[in-house]
XYZ file of C-alpha atoms in Angstrom:
607
model
C 0.000 0.000 0.000
C 1.735 3.196 -1.215
C 1.139 6.391 0.768
C -0.008 9.202 -1.523
C -0.867 12.118 0.729
C -1.097 13.411 4.292
C -4.772 12.415 4.607
C -3.886 8.761 4.209
C -1.064 9.160 6.712
C -3.527 10.505 9.246
C -5.970 7.738 8.451
C -3.355 5.078 9.146
C -2.018 7.004 12.170
C 1.495 6.187 10.955
C 4.289 7.457 13.162
C 6.819 5.177 11.460
C 6.969 4.693 7.705
C 8.759 1.761 6.117
C 10.260 1.491 2.626
C 12.433 -1.485 1.794
C 14.627 -2.215 4.842
C 14.411 1.384 6.039
C 12.151 2.944 8.658
C 11.469 6.677 8.877
C 10.509 7.390 12.493
C 8.597 10.681 12.598
C 8.451 10.814 16.397
C 12.187 10.321 16.847
C 13.031 12.299 13.758
C 15.385 9.607 12.510
C 16.026 7.197 9.650
C 16.812 3.600 10.630
C 18.238 0.631 8.762
C 17.726 -2.679 10.568
C 17.470 -0.797 13.876
C 20.653 1.259 13.294
C 20.160 4.995 12.979
C 21.543 6.799 9.919
C 22.635 10.345 10.732
C 20.939 13.046 8.662
C 20.994 16.811 8.959
C 17.613 18.325 9.876
C 16.951 19.792 6.423
C 17.963 16.541 4.747
C 15.572 14.653 7.024
C 12.815 17.140 6.095
C 13.460 16.571 2.373
C 13.274 12.792 2.854
C 10.100 13.055 4.904
C 8.350 15.105 2.212
C 9.431 12.725 -0.544
C 8.371 9.638 1.409
C 4.999 11.157 2.317
C 4.450 11.833 -1.382
C 5.932 8.649 -2.795
C 5.050 7.629 -6.311
C 4.407 11.135 -7.637
C 6.537 13.926 -9.035
C 7.560 16.427 -6.358
C 8.706 19.673 -7.936
C 11.703 21.583 -6.665
C 9.452 24.529 -5.830
C 7.275 22.255 -3.700
C 10.313 21.009 -1.793
C 11.581 24.549 -1.269
C 8.141 25.606 0.043
C 7.982 22.612 2.380
C 11.542 22.560 3.706
C 12.601 26.214 3.376
C 9.313 28.159 3.624
C 9.511 31.951 3.299
C 13.241 31.766 2.566
C 15.163 32.311 -0.656
C 17.689 29.520 -1.131
C 19.812 28.391 -4.050
C 19.436 25.040 -5.785
C 22.691 24.059 -4.089
C 20.880 23.595 -0.769
C 18.468 21.075 -2.287
C 21.150 19.339 -4.355
C 23.301 18.842 -1.268
C 20.369 17.428 0.716
C 19.386 15.006 -2.056
C 23.028 14.013 -2.458
C 23.295 13.360 1.271
C 20.161 11.200 1.122
C 21.488 9.137 -1.754
C 24.775 8.608 0.051
C 22.931 7.625 3.239
C 20.793 5.116 1.311
C 23.920 3.817 -0.512
C 23.020 1.384 -3.315
C 19.316 2.151 -2.850
C 19.776 5.917 -3.150
C 19.504 6.340 -6.909
C 16.783 3.674 -7.091
C 14.554 5.248 -4.437
C 15.114 8.918 -5.327
C 14.741 9.545 -9.047
C 15.593 12.856 -10.662
C 12.970 14.057 -13.136
C 14.930 16.327 -15.508
C 14.195 20.054 -15.058
C 11.104 19.233 -12.980
C 11.960 17.698 -9.617
C 12.168 14.309 -7.900
C 10.075 11.159 -7.459
C 10.354 8.712 -4.553
C 10.039 5.268 -6.139
C 9.295 2.800 -3.372
C 6.282 1.300 -1.698
C 5.736 3.000 1.655
C 3.718 1.479 4.473
C 3.235 1.898 8.229
C 6.026 0.221 10.209
C 5.891 -1.606 13.497
C 7.380 -0.171 16.664
C 11.126 0.208 17.066
C 12.754 -0.836 20.274
C 14.721 2.247 21.214
C 16.894 0.319 23.629
C 18.273 -1.749 20.781
C 19.211 1.173 18.566
C 22.774 1.699 17.478
C 23.455 5.401 17.153
C 25.373 7.017 14.301
C 28.112 9.553 14.754
C 25.910 12.643 15.070
C 22.348 13.039 16.279
C 19.679 12.744 13.653
C 17.143 15.491 13.175
C 14.724 15.980 16.020
C 11.010 15.824 15.355
C 10.778 19.577 14.919
C 13.261 19.568 12.017
C 10.807 20.592 9.284
C 9.664 23.735 11.128
C 9.712 26.892 9.073
C 12.220 28.766 11.190
C 15.273 26.894 9.937
C 17.776 28.763 7.814
C 18.745 27.708 4.324
C 22.045 27.850 2.546
C 22.532 30.673 0.088
C 19.875 33.062 1.349
C 20.024 36.737 0.509
C 17.220 38.188 2.631
C 17.953 41.064 5.080
C 18.978 40.156 8.586
C 20.090 41.766 11.832
C 22.744 40.431 14.194
C 22.326 39.805 17.888
C 23.347 42.721 20.047
C 27.116 42.801 20.463
C 28.809 42.945 23.845
C 29.741 46.628 23.661
C 30.390 47.476 27.277
C 32.858 46.476 29.963
C 36.321 44.993 29.837
C 37.246 41.534 28.604
C 36.570 38.715 31.045
C 39.534 38.174 33.308
C 39.759 34.515 32.332
C 40.664 35.327 28.732
C 41.981 38.890 28.861
C 45.729 39.711 28.734
C 46.711 36.031 28.928
C 47.003 35.727 25.150
C 48.547 32.619 23.714
C 50.187 31.696 27.004
C 46.786 30.380 28.091
C 46.701 28.171 25.009
C 50.154 26.719 25.409
C 49.495 25.991 29.060
C 46.113 24.383 28.416
C 46.371 20.763 29.468
C 43.351 19.313 27.716
C 40.790 19.882 25.040
C 37.194 20.939 25.516
C 35.609 19.703 28.761
C 38.782 17.824 29.663
C 38.386 15.361 26.828
C 42.064 15.196 25.937
C 41.708 12.132 23.737
C 38.724 13.384 21.780
C 35.602 15.456 21.770
C 32.041 14.263 22.121
C 29.095 15.723 20.246
C 25.982 14.489 22.022
C 23.841 17.476 21.117
C 23.655 21.077 22.225
C 25.996 22.054 25.026
C 24.625 21.382 28.462
C 21.370 19.923 27.202
C 20.153 16.513 28.299
C 19.944 13.957 25.557
C 16.191 13.806 25.075
C 16.237 11.754 21.912
C 17.700 8.648 23.440
C 20.315 8.564 20.722
C 23.300 8.715 23.053
C 26.715 10.188 22.336
C 28.430 10.652 19.023
C 31.633 9.017 18.029
C 34.608 10.175 20.065
C 37.286 12.109 18.183
C 35.077 14.384 16.088
C 36.412 17.946 15.963
C 34.312 20.853 17.277
C 32.892 22.816 14.356
C 32.769 26.614 14.545
C 31.419 29.258 12.155
C 32.984 32.733 12.170
C 30.030 34.789 10.979
C 30.698 37.859 8.816
C 31.799 40.733 11.028
C 29.345 43.596 10.682
C 30.562 46.857 9.173
C 29.283 49.389 11.722
C 30.556 52.474 9.898
C 27.322 53.027 7.975
C 29.345 53.191 4.732
C 28.780 50.104 2.510
C 32.017 50.935 0.694
C 33.832 49.761 3.838
C 32.266 46.285 3.746
C 35.402 44.849 2.191
C 37.341 45.763 5.340
C 34.926 43.891 7.642
C 34.830 40.956 5.212
C 38.615 40.825 5.018
C 38.941 40.857 8.805
C 36.482 37.946 8.988
C 38.385 35.986 6.350
C 41.691 36.455 8.120
C 40.291 35.276 11.448
C 38.817 32.236 9.663
C 42.225 31.553 8.140
C 44.021 31.907 11.470
C 41.608 29.615 13.339
C 41.717 27.128 10.467
C 45.326 26.416 11.374
C 44.246 24.703 14.576
C 43.839 21.020 13.639
C 41.604 20.433 16.666
C 38.858 22.573 15.071
C 36.688 22.346 11.985
C 36.299 25.948 10.826
C 33.687 26.782 8.186
C 34.922 28.686 5.160
C 34.046 32.234 4.157
C 31.749 30.943 1.405
C 29.856 28.863 3.958
C 29.184 31.814 6.279
C 28.790 34.527 3.630
C 24.996 34.004 3.246
C 24.574 35.139 6.854
C 26.083 38.531 6.111
C 22.653 39.886 5.242
C 20.218 37.101 6.139
C 18.252 36.640 9.372
C 19.036 33.532 11.375
C 19.153 32.552 15.028
C 22.109 30.648 16.505
C 20.035 27.475 16.489
C 19.119 27.897 12.832
C 22.724 28.518 11.843
C 23.864 25.529 13.915
C 21.402 23.256 12.114
C 22.073 24.632 8.656
C 25.891 24.545 8.871
C 26.116 21.617 11.331
C 28.271 23.639 13.726
C 28.221 23.797 17.502
C 29.771 27.234 18.025
C 29.481 30.604 16.313
C 31.446 33.829 16.553
C 29.667 37.061 15.715
C 30.672 40.678 16.022
C 31.135 44.103 14.509
C 33.933 46.467 13.481
C 34.100 50.259 13.403
C 37.067 52.195 12.068
C 37.248 55.840 13.148
C 40.290 57.817 12.157
C 43.403 55.903 13.162
C 41.617 53.555 15.562
C 39.596 50.373 15.058
C 37.018 48.923 17.456
C 36.031 45.262 17.215
C 33.393 43.524 19.307
C 33.137 39.739 19.282
C 31.255 37.034 21.110
C 31.269 33.264 21.027
C 27.867 31.590 21.372
C 26.622 28.026 21.323
C 23.688 26.669 19.342
C 21.238 27.822 22.000
C 22.503 31.390 21.809
C 24.258 31.283 25.177
C 27.277 33.582 25.286
C 30.405 31.607 26.190
C 32.826 34.477 25.734
C 32.666 38.120 24.683
C 35.187 40.898 24.275
C 35.608 44.444 23.053
C 38.859 45.577 21.453
C 39.742 49.225 20.840
C 43.178 49.557 19.286
C 45.221 51.804 16.979
C 44.727 50.877 13.323
C 48.482 50.358 13.097
C 48.090 47.398 15.490
C 45.435 45.687 13.331
C 47.429 42.489 12.780
C 48.256 42.154 16.467
C 44.550 42.680 17.141
C 43.649 39.803 14.791
C 46.104 37.589 16.681
C 44.525 38.490 20.026
C 41.011 37.787 18.766
C 42.104 34.417 17.363
C 43.941 33.527 20.554
C 41.017 34.384 22.800
C 38.486 32.474 20.689
C 40.772 29.445 20.736
C 41.265 29.933 24.458
C 37.511 30.016 24.998
C 37.336 26.645 23.269
C 40.371 25.399 25.271
C 42.364 24.454 22.194
C 45.922 23.267 22.765
C 48.484 25.016 20.578
C 51.919 23.773 19.635
C 54.803 26.199 19.295
C 54.839 25.969 15.526
C 51.158 26.912 15.377
C 51.801 29.825 17.693
C 54.438 31.118 15.290
C 52.074 30.739 12.354
C 49.265 32.623 14.044
C 51.595 35.404 15.121
C 53.182 35.837 11.691
C 52.616 39.409 10.534
C 51.590 39.415 6.852
C 52.913 42.876 5.959
C 54.175 46.080 7.518
C 51.906 48.144 5.289
C 48.216 48.602 5.987
C 47.878 50.163 2.541
C 49.188 46.994 0.877
C 46.865 44.909 3.048
C 43.962 47.109 1.950
C 44.717 46.404 -1.722
C 44.739 42.642 -1.046
C 41.384 42.881 0.724
C 39.912 44.710 -2.273
C 41.157 41.994 -4.633
C 39.750 39.036 -2.689
C 36.111 39.178 -3.911
C 37.276 38.623 -7.502
C 38.967 35.379 -6.468
C 35.880 34.204 -4.598
C 33.474 34.898 -7.498
C 35.764 35.104 -10.531
C 34.798 36.756 -13.779
C 37.201 37.602 -16.559
C 36.930 41.349 -15.973
C 37.173 41.123 -12.174
C 40.260 38.911 -12.356
C 41.966 41.523 -14.526
C 41.086 44.262 -12.033
C 42.292 42.108 -9.127
C 45.699 41.855 -10.790
C 45.968 45.640 -10.861
C 45.189 45.851 -7.145
C 47.592 43.069 -6.234
C 50.415 44.591 -8.229
C 49.865 47.817 -6.273
C 50.170 45.821 -3.029
C 53.447 44.282 -4.210
C 54.809 47.660 -5.278
C 54.182 48.942 -1.748
C 55.563 45.829 -0.048
C 57.747 43.621 -2.300
C 57.910 41.015 0.508
C 54.163 40.474 0.908
C 53.698 36.700 0.441
C 49.902 36.779 0.454
C 49.849 39.299 -2.393
C 52.123 37.123 -4.548
C 49.982 34.037 -3.819
C 46.782 35.897 -4.707
C 48.339 37.207 -7.924
C 49.433 33.662 -8.798
C 45.856 32.523 -8.260
C 44.532 35.055 -10.780
C 46.681 33.399 -13.449
C 45.692 29.887 -12.390
C 41.978 30.818 -12.447
C 42.336 32.316 -15.925
C 43.807 29.042 -17.179
C 41.320 26.731 -15.462
C 38.348 28.754 -16.760
C 39.678 28.760 -20.326
C 40.390 32.501 -20.436
C 44.105 32.166 -21.179
C 45.142 32.252 -24.836
C 48.487 30.633 -23.978
C 47.679 28.315 -21.014
C 51.184 26.937 -20.537
C 52.766 30.382 -20.419
C 50.103 31.676 -18.036
C 50.583 28.677 -15.735
C 54.335 29.277 -15.807
C 53.658 32.804 -14.553
C 51.387 31.439 -11.809
C 54.072 28.961 -10.761
C 56.722 31.701 -10.653
C 54.557 33.894 -8.409
C 53.579 31.015 -6.120
C 57.218 30.081 -5.645
C 58.020 33.726 -4.906
C 55.333 33.711 -2.187
C 56.812 30.569 -0.642
C 60.320 31.976 -0.741
C 59.004 34.733 1.550
C 56.736 32.554 3.707
C 56.853 28.775 3.350
C 53.569 28.455 5.283
C 51.572 30.381 2.640
C 48.732 27.871 2.156
C 47.282 29.178 -1.087
C 50.670 29.185 -2.808
C 51.141 25.469 -1.994
C 47.633 24.720 -3.296
C 48.243 26.598 -6.545
C 51.521 24.742 -7.134
C 49.732 21.472 -6.428
C 47.048 22.240 -8.984
C 49.626 23.279 -11.567
C 51.289 19.883 -11.073
C 47.876 18.237 -11.596
C 47.552 20.133 -14.883
C 50.903 18.645 -15.966
C 49.895 15.184 -14.619
C 52.684 15.251 -12.035
C 50.634 13.660 -9.279
C 53.391 12.862 -6.798
C 54.626 16.455 -6.863
C 51.038 17.665 -6.662
C 50.359 15.525 -3.604
C 53.494 16.805 -1.876
C 52.397 20.436 -2.304
C 48.789 19.782 -1.257
C 49.967 17.824 1.793
C 52.103 20.823 2.801
C 49.081 23.104 2.508
C 46.875 20.833 4.622
C 49.645 20.440 7.212
C 49.546 24.218 7.691
C 45.744 24.544 7.581
C 43.742 21.357 8.028
C 40.527 23.277 7.245
C 41.499 24.744 3.889
C 38.762 23.589 1.512
C 40.870 24.363 -1.565
C 43.636 22.107 -0.284
C 41.285 19.274 0.650
C 39.525 19.531 -2.722
C 42.916 19.585 -4.438
C 43.754 16.297 -2.748
C 40.411 14.968 -3.965
C 41.344 15.924 -7.534
C 44.624 14.028 -7.257
C 42.879 10.951 -5.888
C 40.247 11.076 -8.611
C 42.754 11.222 -11.484
C 44.900 8.576 -9.757
C 42.065 6.047 -9.695
C 41.152 6.246 -5.980
C 37.606 7.356 -6.668
C 35.949 6.554 -3.337
C 38.657 8.407 -1.412
C 38.363 11.290 -3.881
C 34.640 11.580 -3.227
C 35.233 11.622 0.538
C 37.704 14.493 0.228
C 35.620 16.474 -2.253
C 32.500 16.063 -0.124
C 34.485 17.141 2.958
C 35.663 20.228 1.076
C 32.045 20.916 0.132
C 31.027 20.535 3.781
C 33.534 23.234 4.796
C 32.909 25.384 1.719
C 29.499 24.817 0.057
C 30.580 26.923 -2.945
C 33.098 24.594 -4.529
C 34.897 26.249 -7.410
C 34.108 25.154 -10.959
C 37.012 22.709 -11.310
C 36.363 21.020 -7.967
C 32.652 20.606 -8.637
C 33.583 19.163 -12.036
C 35.902 16.701 -10.286
C 33.169 15.679 -7.844
C 30.684 15.136 -10.674
C 33.228 13.106 -12.644
C 34.022 10.992 -9.570
C 30.304 10.275 -9.105
C 30.140 9.267 -12.769
C 33.036 6.840 -12.382
C 31.241 5.234 -9.439
C 28.110 4.773 -11.530
C 26.182 7.337 -9.492
C 24.753 9.016 -12.560
C 21.980 10.990 -10.831
C 24.536 12.571 -8.501
C 26.882 13.287 -11.413
C 24.058 14.937 -13.341
C 23.090 17.144 -10.416
C 26.659 18.311 -9.784
C 27.201 19.062 -13.472
C 23.902 20.927 -13.815
C 24.660 22.952 -10.691
C 28.138 23.795 -11.963
C 26.727 25.034 -15.254
C 24.148 27.192 -13.501
C 26.939 28.809 -11.491
C 29.511 28.887 -14.313
C 27.968 28.877 -17.789
C 31.417 28.546 -19.363
C 32.256 25.297 -17.546
C 32.116 23.251 -20.755
C 34.030 20.400 -19.103
C 30.972 19.780 -16.902
C 28.798 19.582 -20.027
C 30.934 16.669 -21.164
C 30.351 14.789 -17.906
C 26.654 15.703 -18.106
C 26.331 14.283 -21.621
C 28.077 11.045 -20.634
C 25.958 10.647 -17.484
C 22.729 11.304 -19.399
C 23.747 8.689 -21.976
C 24.573 6.098 -19.305
C 21.218 6.817 -17.677
C 19.447 6.172 -21.014
C 18.310 9.786 -21.310
C 19.183 10.044 -24.987
C 17.240 13.233 -25.736
C 18.925 15.077 -22.864
C 22.317 13.762 -23.944
C 21.739 14.971 -27.512
C 20.730 18.421 -26.252
C 23.926 18.733 -24.189
C 26.108 17.437 -27.044
C 24.712 20.206 -29.250
C 25.640 22.748 -26.587
C 29.167 21.324 -26.329
C 29.646 21.654 -30.078
C 28.301 25.198 -29.931
C 30.584 26.297 -27.076
C 33.653 24.359 -28.249
C 33.503 23.409 -31.949
C 36.959 21.795 -31.732
C 36.116 19.496 -28.812
C 37.994 16.194 -29.135
C 36.671 13.321 -27.024
C 39.915 11.412 -27.574
C 41.838 14.034 -25.577
C 39.280 14.534 -22.806
C 40.084 12.592 -19.621
C 43.621 11.619 -20.584
C 44.804 12.613 -17.100
C 43.450 9.310 -15.755
C 46.138 6.924 -14.559
C 43.794 3.898 -14.656
C 42.817 2.749 -18.151
C 39.528 1.446 -16.726
C 38.509 4.949 -15.628
C 39.297 6.395 -19.044
C 37.418 3.517 -20.650
C 34.328 4.131 -18.529
C 34.346 7.822 -19.460
C 34.832 7.128 -23.168
C 32.008 4.599 -23.097
C 29.664 7.348 -21.935
C 31.003 9.797 -24.511
C 30.517 7.196 -27.238
C 26.928 6.552 -26.168
C 26.303 10.319 -26.141
C 27.659 10.655 -29.690
C 30.825 12.530 -28.736
C 33.342 9.912 -29.894
C 33.960 11.451 -33.303
C 36.576 14.203 -33.204
C 36.326 17.164 -35.586
C 39.061 17.329 -38.245
C 42.254 18.965 -37.047
C 41.042 19.273 -33.453
C 43.881 20.009 -31.015
C 44.413 17.613 -28.092
C 43.525 19.912 -25.205
C 41.615 17.597 -22.872
C 41.377 17.644 -19.106
């Protein structure tokens, strides 16, 4: 008996719904397989619940957005990530149960029926708590929102708490244990200090505390100064990311909350973090005032501080903020990490200002913005010829131009990127982005051992750098370690939901190689919505459509490929694979899509 609508659910008084070997427990807010709970984020649980309650019929994307993210504007990425998480949770059953209906939505293809009771005492709990029964409520925040918001009131008065004031990094070095004395690991049973009401018990020991540094509010009243507040936020994220005991969300992950309303609990559920830092900055004349507070998922203030310092001491101020946040979380710091955090990037605030102005172009690259960023970065280098970050950022502009197909002479442009990245490292060997860029240049030249060495150096400096983790995923994917590649690329996406075009392409291609064609299609379609020029994702999309027997869709995409790149040569595409079987699987899809015939005289410029 398939459940078609809520009326039939009420009629059957079903609190537990069964499909296949799975049970969806609406009271507990959990998904169970043979009595073992499968961890799902609240929004992902809400998506599954709506699909299951409407099994057998097409559920449009708009309907899912209205049900799961009511009264909020979210990007397709939020839904794609939730559906992807569901398919991964359901493993081999994922693509069979959840079918993508092209350009329309999804259909849950399984018989659903009321399930018997579940003995809670026999349940085996997954590593994080599943969604509670209130997960689908309309107050939850979505990823990618752009609606206006206001921050909680900052702690503007009084001096810093004695526990964390003036002690600086000495507190960190002296700290004898991690959070709550758990020196060997950290438990994540739920919200801090709250009794476990779900009966799900504790999470796996060893998980790292996750923290989101929310965009610092520009309190000057001048929107033109937003870049300064954003840059300060990014640098604090980068400094905290160097602590391997923490998982620190990327700037792209927290950016939606710059202008969108959300409570601490909503942010905690949406980003799957336990702690949040929020604050404001005001620059007046030659002084800068920063207010910050650390809160948990229930909005309880764990630490707050107000800093009022000369602008000339801005970098020392960033160090103090980082140190006190880490101290509030009782993070142990080794001497080498102390040196990294205390490293002063430049002696010139003017040069730093130019780098801050260039950063948005690297986060949302367009051809014109990348060119303008180069002008700004060259100004920074003219002011301070020993500014490692400026050289690394300039190197990235050349790498981005090559990866996006904007470079007329790719090899020469990559040589320039490599030269600048090496210059950055000659000044500061711990410059993370420079190591990542060198690693990706080695990938381009199919030098995977050298690439891995550079990426490993980047991750050793900052274990939370999404670009580094995704770079490692690229190496694994081309080297034939597809499952490991997917784990790294999905981890990078967890830290930074806005994967860049090449990394999302790599994730889609890895899904394709694993035969997860629905997931490959969704990643490719999402990449093309974000980056219309990402023709390499069209190739994966055509192959995945063909393997999924969607011949009309494959033909449509092939026509677009020929239109965007008339010289496309399928024989050159994918030649970076080390395993012949991977290349064979890709070429099989290209052949089925009708892309196996190369145009006359086509150059071999594959990926």
